[in-house]
Short mmCIF file of C-alpha atoms in Angstrom, two decimals:
data_model
loop_
_atom_site.label_atom_id
_atom_site.label_comp_id
_atom_site.label_asym_id
_atom_site.label_seq_id
_atom_site.Cartn_x
_atom_site.Cartn_y
_atom_site.Cartn_z
CA ARG A 123 -53.94 24.58 12.37
CA GLU A 124 -57.06 27.55 11.78
CA GLU A 125 -53.66 29.52 10.50
CA LEU A 126 -52.65 26.96 8.29
CA ASP A 127 -55.72 26.22 6.73
CA LYS A 128 -55.92 29.92 5.89
CA VAL A 129 -51.88 29.64 4.61
CA GLN A 130 -53.38 27.03 2.23
CA ARG A 131 -56.54 28.68 1.04
CA TRP A 132 -54.54 31.67 0.24
CA ASN A 133 -51.90 29.94 -1.67
CA ALA A 134 -54.57 27.95 -3.38
CA TYR A 135 -56.11 31.02 -4.38
CA LEU A 136 -52.76 32.47 -5.97
CA GLU A 137 -52.53 29.74 -7.83
CA GLN A 138 -55.90 30.41 -9.64
CA LEU A 139 -54.75 34.04 -10.23
CA LEU A 140 -51.75 33.06 -11.56
CA GLY A 141 -53.43 30.29 -13.67
CA ALA A 142 -56.26 33.50 -15.21
CA ALA A 143 -53.05 35.09 -16.07
CA GLY A 144 -51.94 32.51 -18.11
CA GLY A 145 -49.33 30.73 -15.71
CA ALA A 146 -46.01 32.56 -14.99
CA ASP A 147 -45.34 33.99 -18.02
CA GLY A 148 -48.41 34.77 -19.75
CA THR A 149 -48.33 32.41 -22.53
CA GLY A 150 -50.53 29.42 -21.07
CA PRO A 151 -53.78 29.28 -21.19
CA GLN A 152 -55.86 31.42 -19.30
CA SER A 153 -58.84 30.07 -16.74
CA ALA A 154 -61.44 32.37 -15.03
CA LEU A 155 -60.11 34.69 -12.91
CA PRO A 156 -61.15 33.59 -9.19
CA GLU A 157 -63.56 35.25 -6.82
CA ALA A 158 -61.49 36.74 -3.91
CA GLY A 159 -63.93 35.63 -1.13
CA GLU A 160 -62.28 36.17 2.24
CA PHE A 161 -59.10 37.46 0.53
CA GLN A 162 -61.47 40.69 -1.00
CA ASN A 163 -59.69 43.46 0.35
CA GLU A 164 -58.16 47.17 0.27
CA PRO A 165 -55.58 47.37 -2.66
CA PHE A 166 -51.72 46.48 -0.88
CA ALA A 167 -50.02 49.44 -0.71
CA LEU A 168 -46.54 49.53 0.58
CA PRO A 169 -45.31 50.51 3.78
CA ASP A 170 -43.33 53.62 4.59
CA HIS A 171 -41.00 51.94 6.36
CA SER A 172 -39.12 48.06 6.03
CA PRO A 173 -40.54 46.12 8.23
CA ARG A 174 -38.78 43.28 10.35
CA ASP A 175 -40.41 39.87 12.41
CA SER A 176 -39.77 40.47 16.12
CA ARG A 177 -36.56 38.28 16.08
CA TYR A 178 -34.95 41.30 15.00
CA THR A 179 -34.11 44.91 15.71
CA SER A 180 -33.81 46.48 12.47
CA SER A 181 -31.43 50.25 11.83
CA VAL A 182 -31.65 52.88 8.68
CA THR A 183 -28.16 53.46 9.39
CA LYS A 184 -25.96 50.91 8.10
CA PHE A 185 -23.92 48.84 10.43
CA ARG A 186 -25.10 50.12 13.63
CA ASP A 187 -23.94 48.89 16.47
CA ILE A 188 -21.52 46.78 14.78
CA HIS A 189 -17.40 46.97 15.61
CA PHE A 190 -15.59 46.20 12.74
CA GLU A 191 -11.49 46.09 13.55
CA ASP A 192 -9.18 48.04 11.21
CA SER A 193 -7.52 44.32 10.09
CA ASP A 194 -8.47 41.54 7.50
CA GLU A 195 -10.62 40.16 10.20
CA GLY A 196 -12.55 42.93 10.38
CA ARG A 197 -12.79 43.25 6.62
CA PHE A 198 -13.81 39.93 6.51
CA LYS A 199 -16.68 40.38 9.00
CA MET A 200 -17.99 43.43 6.93
CA MET A 201 -17.71 41.62 3.78
CA MET A 202 -20.42 38.88 5.62
CA TYR A 203 -22.46 41.79 6.86
CA SER A 204 -23.04 43.61 3.82
CA ARG A 205 -24.06 39.94 1.87
CA TYR A 206 -26.34 39.34 4.63
CA PHE A 207 -27.81 43.15 4.48
CA GLU A 208 -28.58 42.53 0.82
CA MET A 209 -32.14 42.15 2.63
CA SER A 210 -32.41 45.42 2.02
CA PRO A 211 -31.83 46.18 -1.67
CA ALA A 212 -33.87 42.96 -2.16
CA GLU A 213 -36.66 45.21 -0.58
CA GLY A 214 -35.66 48.20 -2.65
CA VAL A 215 -35.93 45.86 -6.09
CA ALA A 216 -39.23 44.91 -5.12
CA PHE A 217 -40.15 48.25 -4.55
CA VAL A 218 -38.96 49.32 -8.19
CA LEU A 219 -41.11 46.15 -9.27
CA PHE A 220 -44.16 46.94 -7.79
CA GLU A 221 -44.39 50.63 -8.24
CA THR A 222 -43.14 50.18 -12.29
CA THR A 223 -46.28 50.39 -14.66
CA GLY A 224 -46.25 50.48 -18.76
CA ARG A 225 -42.77 48.60 -19.41
CA PRO A 226 -42.35 45.44 -21.48
CA TRP A 227 -42.87 42.39 -19.56
CA ALA A 228 -39.40 41.42 -19.72
CA PHE A 229 -38.27 44.38 -17.65
CA TYR A 230 -40.83 42.54 -15.19
CA LEU A 231 -38.96 39.40 -15.49
CA ASP A 232 -35.80 40.80 -15.33
CA THR A 233 -36.37 42.67 -11.86
CA ALA A 234 -37.81 39.71 -10.43
CA ARG A 235 -34.62 37.78 -11.34
CA HIS A 236 -32.86 40.48 -9.86
CA LEU A 237 -34.70 40.36 -6.67
CA TRP A 238 -34.61 36.58 -6.25
CA ASP A 239 -30.50 37.42 -6.65
CA GLU A 240 -30.57 39.87 -3.71
CA VAL A 241 -32.64 37.91 -1.61
CA ARG A 242 -30.50 35.14 -2.17
CA HIS A 243 -27.09 36.62 -1.30
CA SER A 244 -28.33 38.25 1.99
CA TRP A 245 -28.76 33.82 2.68
CA PHE A 246 -25.25 34.14 1.55
CA GLY A 247 -24.00 36.43 4.19
CA GLU A 248 -26.73 34.94 6.87
CA ALA A 249 -24.98 31.24 6.24
CA ALA A 250 -21.46 32.36 6.49
CA LEU A 251 -22.00 34.22 10.19
CA ARG A 252 -23.73 31.43 11.37
CA LYS A 253 -20.58 28.95 10.28
CA LEU A 254 -18.74 31.26 12.22
CA GLY A 255 -20.97 31.58 15.63
CA TYR A 256 -22.02 34.85 14.53
CA ASP A 257 -26.26 35.90 16.09
CA VAL A 258 -27.65 36.90 13.36
CA TYR A 259 -30.12 38.56 15.41
CA GLU A 260 -28.11 40.21 17.72
CA ALA A 261 -27.14 43.59 15.34
CA PRO A 262 -29.95 45.77 14.04
CA ASN A 263 -30.98 44.43 10.81
CA TRP A 264 -30.22 47.02 7.71
CA THR A 265 -33.35 48.73 5.94
CA GLY A 266 -31.91 51.22 4.51
CA PHE A 267 -31.98 50.65 1.04
CA TYR A 268 -35.81 50.21 0.92
CA GLU A 269 -35.81 53.45 3.26
CA VAL A 270 -34.34 55.44 0.75
CA SER A 271 -35.81 53.86 -2.20
CA LYS A 272 -39.39 54.84 -1.19
CA ASN A 273 -38.73 58.12 0.76
CA LEU A 274 -36.30 59.74 -1.31
CA PHE A 275 -36.16 58.37 -4.94
CA GLY A 276 -38.80 56.89 -6.56
CA ALA A 277 -39.10 53.81 -8.47
CA GLU A 278 -36.92 55.26 -11.74
CA GLU A 279 -34.21 56.40 -9.48
CA ALA A 280 -33.88 53.96 -7.36
CA TYR A 281 -33.10 51.94 -10.37
CA VAL A 282 -30.53 54.14 -11.57
CA HIS A 283 -29.01 54.52 -8.07
CA LEU A 284 -28.55 50.53 -7.41
CA THR A 285 -27.83 49.24 -11.18
CA VAL A 286 -25.67 52.05 -12.16
CA ALA A 287 -24.21 53.74 -9.47
CA ILE A 288 -23.51 50.90 -7.39
CA GLU A 289 -23.15 47.43 -9.42
CA GLN A 290 -21.61 48.95 -12.70
CA ALA A 291 -19.12 50.88 -10.57
CA ALA A 292 -18.69 47.25 -8.53
CA MET A 293 -17.57 45.55 -12.12
CA LYS A 294 -14.45 48.28 -11.48
CA TYR A 295 -11.36 46.20 -11.09
CA PRO A 296 -9.74 47.11 -8.14
CA PRO A 297 -11.54 47.09 -5.90
CA GLY A 298 -14.52 46.06 -7.35
CA LYS A 299 -16.61 42.38 -6.95
CA ARG A 300 -13.17 40.89 -8.55
CA GLU A 301 -10.99 42.01 -5.75
CA GLU A 302 -13.78 40.67 -3.54
CA TRP A 303 -14.22 37.55 -4.33
CA GLU A 304 -10.07 37.26 -4.46
CA PHE A 305 -9.79 38.72 -0.99
CA ALA A 306 -12.38 35.56 0.33
CA ARG A 307 -10.50 33.06 -0.92
CA ASP A 308 -6.94 34.37 -0.84
CA THR A 309 -6.99 36.53 2.14
CA ALA A 310 -9.95 35.30 4.49
CA LYS A 311 -8.73 31.78 3.08
CA ASP A 312 -12.65 31.24 3.74
CA PRO A 313 -13.88 28.49 0.99
CA LEU A 314 -17.63 28.94 1.71
CA MET A 315 -17.51 32.58 1.44
CA THR A 316 -15.46 32.60 -1.53
CA THR A 317 -17.75 30.76 -3.18
CA PHE A 318 -20.54 32.58 -2.29
CA GLN A 319 -18.58 35.87 -3.66
CA ASP A 320 -18.17 33.61 -6.97
CA PHE A 321 -22.02 33.72 -7.13
CA ASP A 322 -22.07 37.35 -6.15
CA TRP A 323 -19.72 38.32 -8.61
CA ALA A 324 -21.51 36.22 -11.48
CA ASP A 325 -24.86 37.87 -10.16
CA GLU A 326 -23.42 41.62 -10.40
CA VAL A 327 -22.38 41.03 -13.65
CA VAL A 328 -25.95 40.52 -14.77
CA HIS A 329 -27.56 43.14 -12.90
CA ALA A 330 -24.89 45.45 -14.40
CA GLY A 331 -26.47 44.09 -17.79
CA PHE A 332 -29.70 45.04 -16.23
CA GLY A 333 -28.98 48.55 -15.80
CA LYS A 334 -27.62 49.24 -19.13
CA LYS A 335 -30.91 47.48 -20.62
CA TRP A 336 -33.33 48.94 -18.61
CA VAL A 337 -31.70 52.33 -17.67
CA ILE A 338 -28.77 53.70 -19.85
CA ASP A 339 -30.59 52.66 -23.47
CA THR A 340 -34.03 52.90 -22.62
CA VAL A 341 -34.75 55.61 -20.00
CA TYR A 342 -31.18 57.51 -20.76
CA ASP A 343 -31.38 56.36 -25.00
CA GLY A 344 -27.76 55.12 -25.23
CA ASN A 345 -26.32 58.15 -23.41
CA MET A 346 -23.80 56.77 -20.71
CA GLU A 347 -22.54 59.85 -19.47
CA ALA A 348 -26.03 61.68 -18.91
CA ALA A 349 -26.96 58.49 -17.05
CA ARG A 350 -23.59 57.94 -15.12
CA ARG A 351 -24.09 61.49 -13.80
CA ASP A 352 -27.71 61.30 -12.58
CA ALA A 353 -26.15 57.83 -11.19
CA ASP A 354 -23.64 60.12 -9.09
CA LEU A 355 -26.29 62.54 -7.86
CA THR A 356 -28.12 59.60 -6.42
CA TRP A 357 -25.31 59.14 -4.06
CA GLU A 358 -25.14 62.96 -2.68
CA LYS A 359 -29.10 62.54 -2.17
CA ARG A 360 -28.65 59.42 -0.34
CA ASN A 361 -25.27 60.36 1.53
CA ARG A 362 -27.46 63.11 3.07
CA PHE A 363 -30.72 61.64 4.10
CA MET A 364 -28.71 58.85 5.46
CA GLU A 365 -26.66 61.95 7.57
CA GLN A 366 -29.90 63.08 8.70
CA VAL A 367 -31.34 59.53 9.52
CA SER A 368 -27.72 59.12 11.41
CA ASP A 369 -28.11 61.92 13.30
CA ARG A 370 -32.25 60.97 14.22
CA GLU A 371 -30.95 57.86 15.41
CA ASP A 372 -27.65 59.49 17.40
CA LYS A 373 -25.42 57.21 15.64
CA PRO A 374 -22.09 57.93 13.51
CA GLN A 375 -22.73 57.44 9.78
CA SER A 376 -21.16 54.00 9.32
CA PRO A 377 -19.10 53.15 5.91
CA PHE A 378 -20.92 51.38 3.43
CA ALA A 379 -17.58 49.89 2.11
CA GLY A 380 -18.36 50.11 -1.39
CA ASN A 381 -21.88 47.73 -1.21
CA TYR A 382 -25.27 48.89 -1.53
#
């Protein structure tokens, strides 16, 4: 009961902070800034490593201890786990959102939408795995995207990597997001995952647009060639980082399968 009361007080405090900011979009009337009271603390700092609660083990190496057969069934299993593990890209976007200063309000609105989409994609994968009877806590939960964002790239380079190196590349066909959707529909013949991949594809189109707007046009002044050249370099840096991590975890480097 004590814990619940504290959560309710915390929610009320957040509501007051939101009111002091003028609402979610900052355009409403602004109330007085509340006293922090029991919530007065040191300024929040992002952790160096991505945490998981006690239900999980975790791994910086993607797909650690998960076996995928070289078959359509194996690819479908990898697709579901790829969606499930998008919690780590969500944390990567949270890192970008938290660490980036001085951008227009629209940037924070777009990255907040981007963050929510990645969380939703993780739920897609979890729902698909649960439907087929998988234990979603059995395999180590992937934390690698946050790790490379926080400990290798920094905010600007992390967003170049995500939106240009990965999400804009996912617009190519084949393979890309369209082909993933077709595979779920025509080969795996799984209606639930087909629906999820449809939403995933639509979201990735939006995210690729964020890359054009906030990376190529804003950071590179519209120079797509320069942006893509730097995006390619982020893959090289990430792969070297992951090789080192894989050696430390004493596991072979797992495939990224074109995703995150």
